[in-house]
Tab-separated table of C-alpha atoms in Angstrom:
chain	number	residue	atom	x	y	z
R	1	UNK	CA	44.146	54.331	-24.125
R	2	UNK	CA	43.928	52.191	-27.127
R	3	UNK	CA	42.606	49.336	-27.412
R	4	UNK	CA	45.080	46.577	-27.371
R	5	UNK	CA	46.495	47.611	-24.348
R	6	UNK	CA	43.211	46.890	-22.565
R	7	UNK	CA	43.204	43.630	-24.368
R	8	UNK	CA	46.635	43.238	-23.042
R	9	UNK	CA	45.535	43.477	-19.267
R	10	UNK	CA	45.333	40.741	-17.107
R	11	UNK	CA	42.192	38.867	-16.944
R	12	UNK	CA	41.641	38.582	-13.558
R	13	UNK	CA	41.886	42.984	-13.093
R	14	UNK	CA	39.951	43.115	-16.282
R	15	UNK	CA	37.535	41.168	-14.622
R	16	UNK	CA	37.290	43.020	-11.748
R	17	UNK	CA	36.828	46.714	-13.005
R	18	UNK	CA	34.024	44.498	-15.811
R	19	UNK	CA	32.365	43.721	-12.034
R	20	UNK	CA	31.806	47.100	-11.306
R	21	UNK	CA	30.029	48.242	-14.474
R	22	UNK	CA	26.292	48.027	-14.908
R	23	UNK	CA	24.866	45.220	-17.113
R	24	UNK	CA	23.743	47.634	-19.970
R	25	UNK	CA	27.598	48.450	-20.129
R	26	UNK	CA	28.385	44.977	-20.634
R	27	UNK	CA	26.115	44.174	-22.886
R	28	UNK	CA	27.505	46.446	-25.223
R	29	UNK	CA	31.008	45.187	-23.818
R	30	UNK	CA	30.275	41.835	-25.192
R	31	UNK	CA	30.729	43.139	-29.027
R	32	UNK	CA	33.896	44.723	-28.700
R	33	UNK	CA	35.494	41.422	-29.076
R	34	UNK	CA	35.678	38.064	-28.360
R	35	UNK	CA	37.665	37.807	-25.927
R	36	UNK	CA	35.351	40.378	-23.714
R	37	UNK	CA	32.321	38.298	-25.373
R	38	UNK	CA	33.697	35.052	-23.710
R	39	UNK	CA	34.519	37.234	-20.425
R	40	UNK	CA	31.309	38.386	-19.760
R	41	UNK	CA	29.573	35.100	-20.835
R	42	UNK	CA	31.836	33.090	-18.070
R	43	UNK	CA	29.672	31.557	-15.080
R	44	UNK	CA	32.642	32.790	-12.754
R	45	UNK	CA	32.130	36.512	-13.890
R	46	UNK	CA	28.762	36.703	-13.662
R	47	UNK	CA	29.109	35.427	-10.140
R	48	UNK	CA	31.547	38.366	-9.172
R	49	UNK	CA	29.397	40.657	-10.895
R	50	UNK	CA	26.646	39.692	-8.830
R	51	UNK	CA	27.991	39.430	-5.644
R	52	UNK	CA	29.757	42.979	-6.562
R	53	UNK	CA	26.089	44.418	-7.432
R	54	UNK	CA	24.890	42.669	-4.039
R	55	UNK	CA	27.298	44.648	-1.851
R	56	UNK	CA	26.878	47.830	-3.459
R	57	UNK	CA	24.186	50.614	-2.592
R	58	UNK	CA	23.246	50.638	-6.303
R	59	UNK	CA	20.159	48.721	-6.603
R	60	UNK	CA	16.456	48.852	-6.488
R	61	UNK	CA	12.915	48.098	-5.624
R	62	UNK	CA	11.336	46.362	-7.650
R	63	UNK	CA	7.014	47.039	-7.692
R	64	UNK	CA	4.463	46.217	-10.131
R	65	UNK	CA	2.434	48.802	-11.554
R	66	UNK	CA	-1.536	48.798	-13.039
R	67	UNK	CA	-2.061	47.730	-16.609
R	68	UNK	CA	-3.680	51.102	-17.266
R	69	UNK	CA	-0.972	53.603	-16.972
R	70	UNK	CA	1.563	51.803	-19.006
R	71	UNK	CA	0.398	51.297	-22.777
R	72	UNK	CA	-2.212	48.426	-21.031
R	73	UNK	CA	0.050	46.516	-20.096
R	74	UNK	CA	1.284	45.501	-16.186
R	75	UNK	CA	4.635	46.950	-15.796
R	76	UNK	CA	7.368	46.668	-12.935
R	77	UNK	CA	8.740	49.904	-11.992
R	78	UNK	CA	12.395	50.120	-10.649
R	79	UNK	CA	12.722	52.768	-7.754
R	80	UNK	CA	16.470	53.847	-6.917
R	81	UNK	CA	18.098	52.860	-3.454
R	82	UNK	CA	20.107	56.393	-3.784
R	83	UNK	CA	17.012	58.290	-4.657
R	84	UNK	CA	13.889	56.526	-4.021
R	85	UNK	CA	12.436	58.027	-7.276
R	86	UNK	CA	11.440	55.592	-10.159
R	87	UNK	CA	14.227	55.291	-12.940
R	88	UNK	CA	13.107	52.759	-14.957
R	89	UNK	CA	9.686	50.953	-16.387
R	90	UNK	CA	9.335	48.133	-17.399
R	91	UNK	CA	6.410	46.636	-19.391
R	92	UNK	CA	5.894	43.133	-18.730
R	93	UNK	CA	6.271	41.153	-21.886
R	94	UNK	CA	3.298	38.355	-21.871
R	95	UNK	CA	1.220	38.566	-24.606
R	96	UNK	CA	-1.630	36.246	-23.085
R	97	UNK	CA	-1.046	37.802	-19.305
R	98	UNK	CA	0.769	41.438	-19.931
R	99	UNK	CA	-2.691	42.749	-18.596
R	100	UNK	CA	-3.404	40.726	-15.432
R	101	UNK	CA	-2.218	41.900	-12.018
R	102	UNK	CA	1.059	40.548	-11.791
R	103	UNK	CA	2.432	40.656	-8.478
R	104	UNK	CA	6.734	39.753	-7.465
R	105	UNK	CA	6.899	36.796	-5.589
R	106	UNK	CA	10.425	37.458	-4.963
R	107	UNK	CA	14.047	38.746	-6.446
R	108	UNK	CA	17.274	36.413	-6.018
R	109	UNK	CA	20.564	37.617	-8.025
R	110	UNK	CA	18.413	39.988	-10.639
R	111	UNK	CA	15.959	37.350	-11.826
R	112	UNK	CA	12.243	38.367	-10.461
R	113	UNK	CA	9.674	35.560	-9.865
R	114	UNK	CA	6.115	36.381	-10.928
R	115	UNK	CA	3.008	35.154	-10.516
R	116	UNK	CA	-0.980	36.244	-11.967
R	117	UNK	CA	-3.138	33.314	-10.364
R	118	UNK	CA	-4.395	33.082	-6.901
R	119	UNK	CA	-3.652	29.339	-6.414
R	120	UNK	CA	-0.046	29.901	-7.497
R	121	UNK	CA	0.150	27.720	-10.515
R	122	UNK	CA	0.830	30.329	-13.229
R	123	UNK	CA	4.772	31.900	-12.773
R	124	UNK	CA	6.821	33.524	-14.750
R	125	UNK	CA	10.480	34.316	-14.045
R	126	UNK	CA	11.783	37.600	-15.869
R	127	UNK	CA	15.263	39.159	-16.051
R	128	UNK	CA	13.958	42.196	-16.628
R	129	UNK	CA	18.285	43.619	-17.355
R	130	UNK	CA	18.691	41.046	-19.923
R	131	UNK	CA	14.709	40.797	-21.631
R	132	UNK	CA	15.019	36.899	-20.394
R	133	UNK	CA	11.536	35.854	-20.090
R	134	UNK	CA	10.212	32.097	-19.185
R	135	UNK	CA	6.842	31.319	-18.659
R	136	UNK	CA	7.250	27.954	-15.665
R	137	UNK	CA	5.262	24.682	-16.239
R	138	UNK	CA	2.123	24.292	-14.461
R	139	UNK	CA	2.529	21.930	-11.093
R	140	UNK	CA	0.619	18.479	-12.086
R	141	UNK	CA	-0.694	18.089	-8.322
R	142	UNK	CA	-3.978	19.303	-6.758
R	143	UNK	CA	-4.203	21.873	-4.639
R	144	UNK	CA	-5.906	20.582	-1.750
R	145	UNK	CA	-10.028	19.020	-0.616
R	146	UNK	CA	-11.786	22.558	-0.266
R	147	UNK	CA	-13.358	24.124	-2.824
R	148	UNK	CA	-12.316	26.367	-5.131
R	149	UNK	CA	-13.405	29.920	-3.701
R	150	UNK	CA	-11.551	28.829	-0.463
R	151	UNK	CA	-7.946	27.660	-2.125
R	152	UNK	CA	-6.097	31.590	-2.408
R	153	UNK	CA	-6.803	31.281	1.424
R	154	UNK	CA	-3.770	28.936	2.335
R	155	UNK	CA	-1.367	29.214	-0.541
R	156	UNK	CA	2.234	30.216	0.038
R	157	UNK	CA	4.849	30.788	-2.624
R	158	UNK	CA	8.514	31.846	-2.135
R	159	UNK	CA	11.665	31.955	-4.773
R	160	UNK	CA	15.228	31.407	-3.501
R	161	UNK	CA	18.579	30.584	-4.695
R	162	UNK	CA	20.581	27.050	-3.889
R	163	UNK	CA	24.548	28.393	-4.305
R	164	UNK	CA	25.898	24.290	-3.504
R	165	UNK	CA	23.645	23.392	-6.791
R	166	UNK	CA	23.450	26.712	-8.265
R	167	UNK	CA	19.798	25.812	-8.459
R	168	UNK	CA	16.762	28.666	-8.549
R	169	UNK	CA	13.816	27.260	-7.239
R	170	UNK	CA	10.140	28.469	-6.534
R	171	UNK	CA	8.213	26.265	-3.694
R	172	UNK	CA	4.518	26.304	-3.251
R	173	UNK	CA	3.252	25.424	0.406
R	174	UNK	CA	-0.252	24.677	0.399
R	175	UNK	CA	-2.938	23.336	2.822
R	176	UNK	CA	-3.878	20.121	1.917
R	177	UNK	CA	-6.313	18.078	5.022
R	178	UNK	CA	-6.723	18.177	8.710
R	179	UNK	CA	-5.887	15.267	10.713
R	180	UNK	CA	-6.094	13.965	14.545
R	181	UNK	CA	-7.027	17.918	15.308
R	182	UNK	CA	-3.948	19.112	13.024
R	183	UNK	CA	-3.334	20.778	10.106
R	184	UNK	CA	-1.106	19.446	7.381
R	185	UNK	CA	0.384	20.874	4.065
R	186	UNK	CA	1.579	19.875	0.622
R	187	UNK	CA	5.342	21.120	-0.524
R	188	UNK	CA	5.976	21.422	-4.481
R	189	UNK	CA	9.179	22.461	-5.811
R	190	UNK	CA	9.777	23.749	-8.787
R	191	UNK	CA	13.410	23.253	-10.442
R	192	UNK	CA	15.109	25.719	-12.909
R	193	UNK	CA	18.050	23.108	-13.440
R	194	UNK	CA	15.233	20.594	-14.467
R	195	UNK	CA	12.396	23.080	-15.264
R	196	UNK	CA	10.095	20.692	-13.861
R	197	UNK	CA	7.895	20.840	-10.381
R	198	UNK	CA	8.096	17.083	-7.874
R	199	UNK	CA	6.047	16.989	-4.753
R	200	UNK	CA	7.384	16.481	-1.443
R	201	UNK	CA	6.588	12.807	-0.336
R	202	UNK	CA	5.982	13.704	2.999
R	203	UNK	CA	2.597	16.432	3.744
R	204	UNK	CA	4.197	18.392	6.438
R	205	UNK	CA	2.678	20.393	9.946
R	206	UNK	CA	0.851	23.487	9.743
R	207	UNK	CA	-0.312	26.114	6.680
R	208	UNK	CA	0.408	29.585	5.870
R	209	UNK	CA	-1.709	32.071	6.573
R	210	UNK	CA	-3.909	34.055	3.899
R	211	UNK	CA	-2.082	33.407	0.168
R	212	UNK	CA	1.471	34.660	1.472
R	213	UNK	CA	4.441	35.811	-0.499
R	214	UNK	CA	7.736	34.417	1.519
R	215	UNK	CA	9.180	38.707	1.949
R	216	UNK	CA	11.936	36.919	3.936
R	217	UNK	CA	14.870	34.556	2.093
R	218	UNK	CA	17.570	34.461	5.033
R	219	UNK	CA	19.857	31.496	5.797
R	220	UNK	CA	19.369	29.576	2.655
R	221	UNK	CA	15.555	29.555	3.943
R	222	UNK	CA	12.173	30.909	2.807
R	223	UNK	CA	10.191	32.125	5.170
R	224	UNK	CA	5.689	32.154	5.455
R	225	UNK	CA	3.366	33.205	8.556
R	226	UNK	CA	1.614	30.332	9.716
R	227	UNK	CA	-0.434	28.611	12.171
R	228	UNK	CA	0.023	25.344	14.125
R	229	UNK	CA	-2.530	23.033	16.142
R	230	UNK	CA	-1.743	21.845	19.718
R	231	UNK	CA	-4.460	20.451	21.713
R	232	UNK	CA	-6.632	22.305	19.525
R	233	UNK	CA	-5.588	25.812	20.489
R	234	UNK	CA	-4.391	27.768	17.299
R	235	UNK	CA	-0.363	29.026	17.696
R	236	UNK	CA	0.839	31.223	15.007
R	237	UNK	CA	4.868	29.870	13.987
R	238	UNK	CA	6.718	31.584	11.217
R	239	UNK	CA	7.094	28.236	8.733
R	240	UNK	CA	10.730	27.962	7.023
R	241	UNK	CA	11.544	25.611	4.343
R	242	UNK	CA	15.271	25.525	3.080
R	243	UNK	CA	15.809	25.616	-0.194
R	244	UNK	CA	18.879	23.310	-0.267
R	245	UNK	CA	18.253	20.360	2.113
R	246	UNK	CA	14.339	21.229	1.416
R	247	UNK	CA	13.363	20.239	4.921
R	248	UNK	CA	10.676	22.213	6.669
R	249	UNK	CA	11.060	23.898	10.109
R	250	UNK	CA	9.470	26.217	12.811
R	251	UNK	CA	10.025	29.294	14.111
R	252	UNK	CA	8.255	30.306	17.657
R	253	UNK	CA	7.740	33.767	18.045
R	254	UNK	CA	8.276	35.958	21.142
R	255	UNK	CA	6.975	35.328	24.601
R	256	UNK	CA	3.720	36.551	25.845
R	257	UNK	CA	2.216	37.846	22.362
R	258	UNK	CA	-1.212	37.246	21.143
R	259	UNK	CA	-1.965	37.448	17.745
R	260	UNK	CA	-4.817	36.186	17.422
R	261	UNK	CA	-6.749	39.149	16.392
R	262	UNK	CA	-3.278	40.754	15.027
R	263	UNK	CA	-1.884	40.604	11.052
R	264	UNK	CA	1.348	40.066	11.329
R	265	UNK	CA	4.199	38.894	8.838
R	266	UNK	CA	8.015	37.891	8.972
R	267	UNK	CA	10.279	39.991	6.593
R	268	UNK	CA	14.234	40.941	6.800
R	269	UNK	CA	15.949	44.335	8.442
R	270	UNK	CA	19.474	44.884	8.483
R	271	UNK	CA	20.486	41.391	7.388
R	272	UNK	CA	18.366	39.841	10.143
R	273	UNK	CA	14.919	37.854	10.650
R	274	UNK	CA	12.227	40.064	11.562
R	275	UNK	CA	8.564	40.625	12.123
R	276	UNK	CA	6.018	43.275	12.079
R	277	UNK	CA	2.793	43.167	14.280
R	278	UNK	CA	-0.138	45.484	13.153
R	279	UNK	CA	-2.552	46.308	15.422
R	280	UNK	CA	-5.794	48.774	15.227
R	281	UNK	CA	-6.224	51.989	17.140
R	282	UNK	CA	-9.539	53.349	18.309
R	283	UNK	CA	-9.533	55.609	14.840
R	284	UNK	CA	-10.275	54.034	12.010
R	285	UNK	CA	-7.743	52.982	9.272
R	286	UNK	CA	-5.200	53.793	11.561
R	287	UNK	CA	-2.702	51.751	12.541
R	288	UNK	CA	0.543	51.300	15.060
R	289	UNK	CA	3.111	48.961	13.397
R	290	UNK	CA	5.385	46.618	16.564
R	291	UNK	CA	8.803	45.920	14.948
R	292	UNK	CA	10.258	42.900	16.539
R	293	UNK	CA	14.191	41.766	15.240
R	294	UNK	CA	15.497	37.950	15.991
R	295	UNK	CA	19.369	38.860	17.103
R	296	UNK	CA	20.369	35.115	17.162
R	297	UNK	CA	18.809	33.289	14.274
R	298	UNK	CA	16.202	30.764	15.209
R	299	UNK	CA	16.270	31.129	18.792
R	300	UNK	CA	13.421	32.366	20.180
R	301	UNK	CA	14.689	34.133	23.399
R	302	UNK	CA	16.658	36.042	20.958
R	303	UNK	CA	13.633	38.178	19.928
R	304	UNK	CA	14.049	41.888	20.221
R	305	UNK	CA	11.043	44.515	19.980
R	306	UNK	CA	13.194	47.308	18.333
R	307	UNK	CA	10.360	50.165	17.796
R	308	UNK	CA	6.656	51.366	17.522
R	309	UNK	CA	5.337	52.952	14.359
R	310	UNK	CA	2.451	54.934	14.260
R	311	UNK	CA	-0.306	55.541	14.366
R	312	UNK	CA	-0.491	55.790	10.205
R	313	UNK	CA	-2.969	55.655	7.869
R	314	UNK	CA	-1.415	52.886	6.109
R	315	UNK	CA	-2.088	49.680	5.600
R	316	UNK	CA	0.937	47.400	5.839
R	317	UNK	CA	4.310	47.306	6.302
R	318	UNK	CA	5.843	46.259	2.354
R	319	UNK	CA	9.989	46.488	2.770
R	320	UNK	CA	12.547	48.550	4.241
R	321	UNK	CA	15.641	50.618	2.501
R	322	UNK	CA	19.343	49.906	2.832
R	323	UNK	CA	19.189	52.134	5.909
R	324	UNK	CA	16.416	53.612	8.163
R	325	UNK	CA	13.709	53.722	6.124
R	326	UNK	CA	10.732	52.044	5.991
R	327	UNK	CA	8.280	51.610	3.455
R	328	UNK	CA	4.260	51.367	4.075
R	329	UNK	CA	1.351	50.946	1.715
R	330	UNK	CA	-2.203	51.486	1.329
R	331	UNK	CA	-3.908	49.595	-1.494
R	332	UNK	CA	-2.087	51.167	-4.062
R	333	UNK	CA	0.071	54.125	-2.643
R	334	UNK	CA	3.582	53.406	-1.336
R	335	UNK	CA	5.125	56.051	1.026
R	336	UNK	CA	8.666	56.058	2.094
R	337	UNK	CA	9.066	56.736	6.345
R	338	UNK	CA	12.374	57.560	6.967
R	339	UNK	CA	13.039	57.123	10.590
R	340	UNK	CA	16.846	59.016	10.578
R	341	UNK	CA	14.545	61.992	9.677
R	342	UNK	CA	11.428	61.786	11.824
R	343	UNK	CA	11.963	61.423	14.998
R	344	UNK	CA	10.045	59.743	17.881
R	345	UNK	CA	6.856	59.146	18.351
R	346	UNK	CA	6.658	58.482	14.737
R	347	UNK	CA	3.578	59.067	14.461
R	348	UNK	CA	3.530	61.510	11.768
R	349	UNK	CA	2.245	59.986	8.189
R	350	UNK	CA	2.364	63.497	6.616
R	351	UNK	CA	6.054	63.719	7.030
R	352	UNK	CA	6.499	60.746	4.340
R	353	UNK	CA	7.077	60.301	0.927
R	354	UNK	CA	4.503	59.398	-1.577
R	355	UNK	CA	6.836	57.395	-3.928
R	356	UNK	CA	4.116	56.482	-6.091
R	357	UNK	CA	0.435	55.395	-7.043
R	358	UNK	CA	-1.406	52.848	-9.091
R	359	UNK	CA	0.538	50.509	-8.084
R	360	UNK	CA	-1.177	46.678	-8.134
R	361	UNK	CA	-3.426	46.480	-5.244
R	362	UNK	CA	-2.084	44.989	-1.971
R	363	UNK	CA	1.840	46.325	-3.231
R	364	UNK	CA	4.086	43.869	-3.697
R	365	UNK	CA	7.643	44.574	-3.261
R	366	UNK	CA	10.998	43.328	-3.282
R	367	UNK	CA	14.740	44.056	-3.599
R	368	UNK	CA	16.168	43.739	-6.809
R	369	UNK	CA	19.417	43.932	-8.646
R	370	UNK	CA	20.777	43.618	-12.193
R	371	UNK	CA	22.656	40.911	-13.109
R	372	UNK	CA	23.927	38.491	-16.408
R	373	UNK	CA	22.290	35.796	-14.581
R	374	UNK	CA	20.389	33.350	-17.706
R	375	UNK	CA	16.774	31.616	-16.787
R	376	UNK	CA	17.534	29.745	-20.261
R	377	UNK	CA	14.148	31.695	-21.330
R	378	UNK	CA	13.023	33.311	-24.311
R	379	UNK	CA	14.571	36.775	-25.164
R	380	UNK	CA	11.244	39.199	-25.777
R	381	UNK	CA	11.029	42.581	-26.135
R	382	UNK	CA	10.826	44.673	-22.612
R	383	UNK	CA	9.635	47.908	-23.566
R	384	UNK	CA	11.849	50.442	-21.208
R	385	UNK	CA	11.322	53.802	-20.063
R	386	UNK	CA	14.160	55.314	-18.362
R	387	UNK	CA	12.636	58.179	-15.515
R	388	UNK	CA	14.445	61.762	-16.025
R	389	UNK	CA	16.900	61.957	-12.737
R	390	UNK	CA	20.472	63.127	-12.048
R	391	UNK	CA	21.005	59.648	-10.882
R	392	UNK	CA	20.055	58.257	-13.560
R	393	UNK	CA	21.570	60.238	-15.934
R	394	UNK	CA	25.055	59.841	-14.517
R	395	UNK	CA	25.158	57.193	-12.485
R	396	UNK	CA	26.939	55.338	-15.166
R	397	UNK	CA	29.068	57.583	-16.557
R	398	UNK	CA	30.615	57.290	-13.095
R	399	UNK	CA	30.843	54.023	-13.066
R	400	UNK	CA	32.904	53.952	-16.219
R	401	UNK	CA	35.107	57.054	-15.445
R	402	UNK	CA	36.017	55.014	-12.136
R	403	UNK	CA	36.719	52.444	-14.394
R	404	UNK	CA	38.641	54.260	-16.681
R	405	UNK	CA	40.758	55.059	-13.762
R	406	UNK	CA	41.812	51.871	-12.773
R	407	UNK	CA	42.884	50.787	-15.796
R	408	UNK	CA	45.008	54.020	-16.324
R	409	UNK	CA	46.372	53.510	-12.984
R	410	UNK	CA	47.612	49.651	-13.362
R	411	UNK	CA	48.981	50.628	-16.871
R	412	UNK	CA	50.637	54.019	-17.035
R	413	UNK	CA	51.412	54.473	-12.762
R	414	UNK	CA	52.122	50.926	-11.885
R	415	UNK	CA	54.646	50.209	-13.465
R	416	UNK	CA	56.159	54.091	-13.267
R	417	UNK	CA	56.367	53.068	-9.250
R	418	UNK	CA	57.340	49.535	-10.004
R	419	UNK	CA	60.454	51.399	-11.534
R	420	UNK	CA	61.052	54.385	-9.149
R	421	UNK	CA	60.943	51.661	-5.981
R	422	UNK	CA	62.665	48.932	-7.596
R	423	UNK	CA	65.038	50.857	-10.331
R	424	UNK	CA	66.798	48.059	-12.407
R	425	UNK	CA	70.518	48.381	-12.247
R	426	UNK	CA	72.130	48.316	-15.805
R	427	UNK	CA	75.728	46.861	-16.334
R	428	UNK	CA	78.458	47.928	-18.649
C-alpha cells in the first residue's frame, strides 16, 4: 500500500487504527509527515489513545528497583499484564536523586508520580514512554508542630487526574495539631496546569496513618487509611479527598471490625473500592490477608468480605492483576498468587511466583500505561533495557499487522462490497 493512499484515508479511521498502536510506533509515526506529525500531536488523539490503552489488557506494573543493580542508578521496572515477566527498565534520569530510593506514588494516563523524601516535599513526575521528566516545586508550607523524626509518621500523598479541567494534580495530607480531643490535618495541592502548590484554607478532620501512598484513585477520589477522634476513642475511616471539587470526605468501614492492633489499607479490585486487613498468626512472619470489597460505593452496609489469604510469609498486600491474581511482598521480593490456579485454602506461598527481587524496600507498586500524555517537562535521556520475551518481541508487530489490516480492508474490500451491494447502473 503506498503511501498516499494512507494519506488519503479519512482522519477520523486513521485515527482510530493510530489508537491502537503503541507509543514507540508513533513516535516514529510522527516523522513520516506532517500531517501524521500534527495527528499524533492533537489533544483529542492522545485522549483516544489513552482511553484505547486503558481498556486494553496491554499494560503494566510499574515497580522501582535498587540503585545497585542498574548502572547505580534507581530504576522502574515495567512487568507485563500478559506475562508478568519484566520487559522493560528503566533508569531513572535525576542526576542529583537517580540514586535515592525512589518510590511511585501513583500512575494516571502513563505519567508516574515520584517521590525520594519522607515528608513528601521532593516529587518528580516522569513519562517514562516519552523521556518527559519534571522535577515539582517544593510546597512553601510547614509540615506540621512535631519534630522532625516524628513528621514521615502522618504524611499522605496521592496523584490523580481532573478530566472537567484536564488538570494532574498531586495532594499532600498531613497532620498538622490536635484540638478539643481531635485530630486535624493540612491539605496542599499541587497544580500541573499552574505548576505551583496552594494550601487548603480550611485544616480538615483526622490524619493518615503511617506516611501512606493513596493505592486507590476511584470516583474522581484519592483514597488514605486514617484515624478519627470521637469522645476520645480512636476509629480508623478510610479519608477521600476529590481531586476535582477538592473537598474531603469519610469512609466508615464494615461493622463489627477492630483494627486496632490490625494494618490495614484501602486499594482497588475489579473496578471497585476495597480493603485488605492483615492480621498475625501464632507463627511468626506469617500472615492471613481479609479481603473486604465495597459493592455500592461509599455506603458502608455495602461492604463485602470476599476471601481469606493465607497464612503467607509475606508481608503486605501491594496490587492485584487484571484478573485473579494477587500480588504480595516482603521487603524486597514481589510474588505473584494467582487465585484461578490455587485453589482454597490458599494457604500455599510456595505455589507463587517470585516475579522479582531488589526491589526498593517496602515495594511500591502501581498500574501503569503508555501514553503521549506531555508534563511540559524536560526531555532527558531514559536509559532502556528491553527484557528478552516472546511478548515482547512481537507484541508489536501484531499490533501493526492488525493495523495493516484495517487499512487494507477500508481501502481495497470496502469499496469492492460498496460496489457488489450497491452496483451503479450505467445509461446509454
Amino acid at each position: 500500500m503506498s503511501s498516499s493512499m494512507l494519506n488519503n484515508l479519512p482522519e477520523d479511521v486513521l485515527m482510530d487504527i493510530f489508537a491502537r498502536l503503541p507509543v514507540k510506533s508513533l513516535l516514529q509515526f510522527k516523522c513520516v509527515c506532517k500531517s501524521w506529525c500534527n495527528l499524533i500531536k492533537d489533544p483529542i488523539f492522545i485522549t483516544k489513545h489513552v482511553n484505547k490503552s486503558a481498556l486494553g489488557n496491554n499494560g503494566y506494573l510499574a515497580v522501582t528497583r535498587q540503585g545497585s543493580t542498574f548502572g547505580g542508578n534507581c530504576s522502574i521496572s515495567l512487568i507485563s499484564y500478559e506475562t508478568f515477566h519484566e520487559v522493560i527498565r528503566i533508569t531513572i534520569p535525576s542526576k542529583e536523586y537517580g540514586k535515592a530510593p525512589f518510590t511511585i506514588v501513583g500512575s494516571c494516563n502513563g505519567i508516574l508520580c515520584l517521590n525520594v523524601t519522607e515528608i513528601g516535599d521532593t516529587n518528580f513526575l516522569f513519562n517514562p514512554a516519552t523521556s518527559e521528566f519534571k522535577e515539582l516545586p517544593k510546597p512553601n508550607y510547614p509540615i506540621h508542630e512535631l519534630k522532625e523524626d516524628t513528621i514521615s509518621d502522618f504524611i499522605g500523598l496521592g496523584f490523580g487526574y481532573e478530566p472537567e479541567s484536564n488538570d494532574y494534580k498531586l495532594v499532600r495530607i498531613s497532620y498538622s495539631k490536635r484540638l478539643e480531643n481531635q485530630f486535624y490535618s493540612g491539605v496542599d495541592v499541587y497544580s500541573l496546569s499552574t505548576n505551583s502548590w496552594r494550601r487548603k484554607n480550611r485544616l480538615v478532620l483526622g490524619t493518615v496513618l503511617v506516611n501512606s501512598f493513596s493505592k486507590a484513585f476511584i470516583n474522581g477520589a484519592l483514597h488514605w487509611r486514617g484515624v478519627t477522634l470521637k469522645r476520645g476513642d480512636v476509629r480508623c475511616r478510610i479519608i477521600s479527598f476529590d481531586v476535582g471539587s477538592e473537598v474531603t470526605r469519610y469512609i466508615k468501614l464494615p461493622y463489627k471490625i477492630d483494627l486496632a492492633k490490625e494494618e490495614w489499607w484501602p486499594f482497588v479490585r475489579n473496578g471497585s473500592l476495597a480493603m485488605v486487613i492483615r492480621s498475625k498468626t501464632h507463627e511468626e512472619h506469617h500472615y492471613i490477608f481479609n479481603i473486604w470489597k465495597m459493592n455500592e460505593y461509599g455506603v458502608k452496609k455495602s461492604w463485602t468480605k470476599q476471601l481469606t489469604v493465607g497464612p503467607l510469609f509475606v508481608l503486605k498486600l501491594v496490587e492485584c492483576g487484571m484478573n485473579e491474581e494477587l500480588l504480595f511482598a516482603t521487603h524486597s521480593t514481589m510474588y505473584l498468587y494467582d487465585l484461578q490456579r490455587i485453589k482454597p485454602p490458599h494457604d500455599d506461598i510456595l505455589e507463587a511466583d517470585i516475579i522479582g527481587n531488589n526491589f526498593v524496600p517496602w515495594v511500591e507498586v502501581v498500574n501503569h500505561i503508555e501514553s503521549l500524555v506531555t508534563i511540559e517537562g524536560t526531555k532527558v535521556y531514559a536509559k532502556r533495557v528491553r527484557k528478552n520475551s516472546w511478548f515482547g518481541k512481537y507484541f508489536i508487530f501484531f499490533q501493526l499487522l492488525f493495523g495493516l489490516v484495517v487499512m487494507v480492508a477500508y481501502v481495497v474490500i470496502l469499496p469492492k462490497l460498496i460496489h457488489f451491494f450497491y452496483p451503479t447502473n450505467v445509461s446509454e
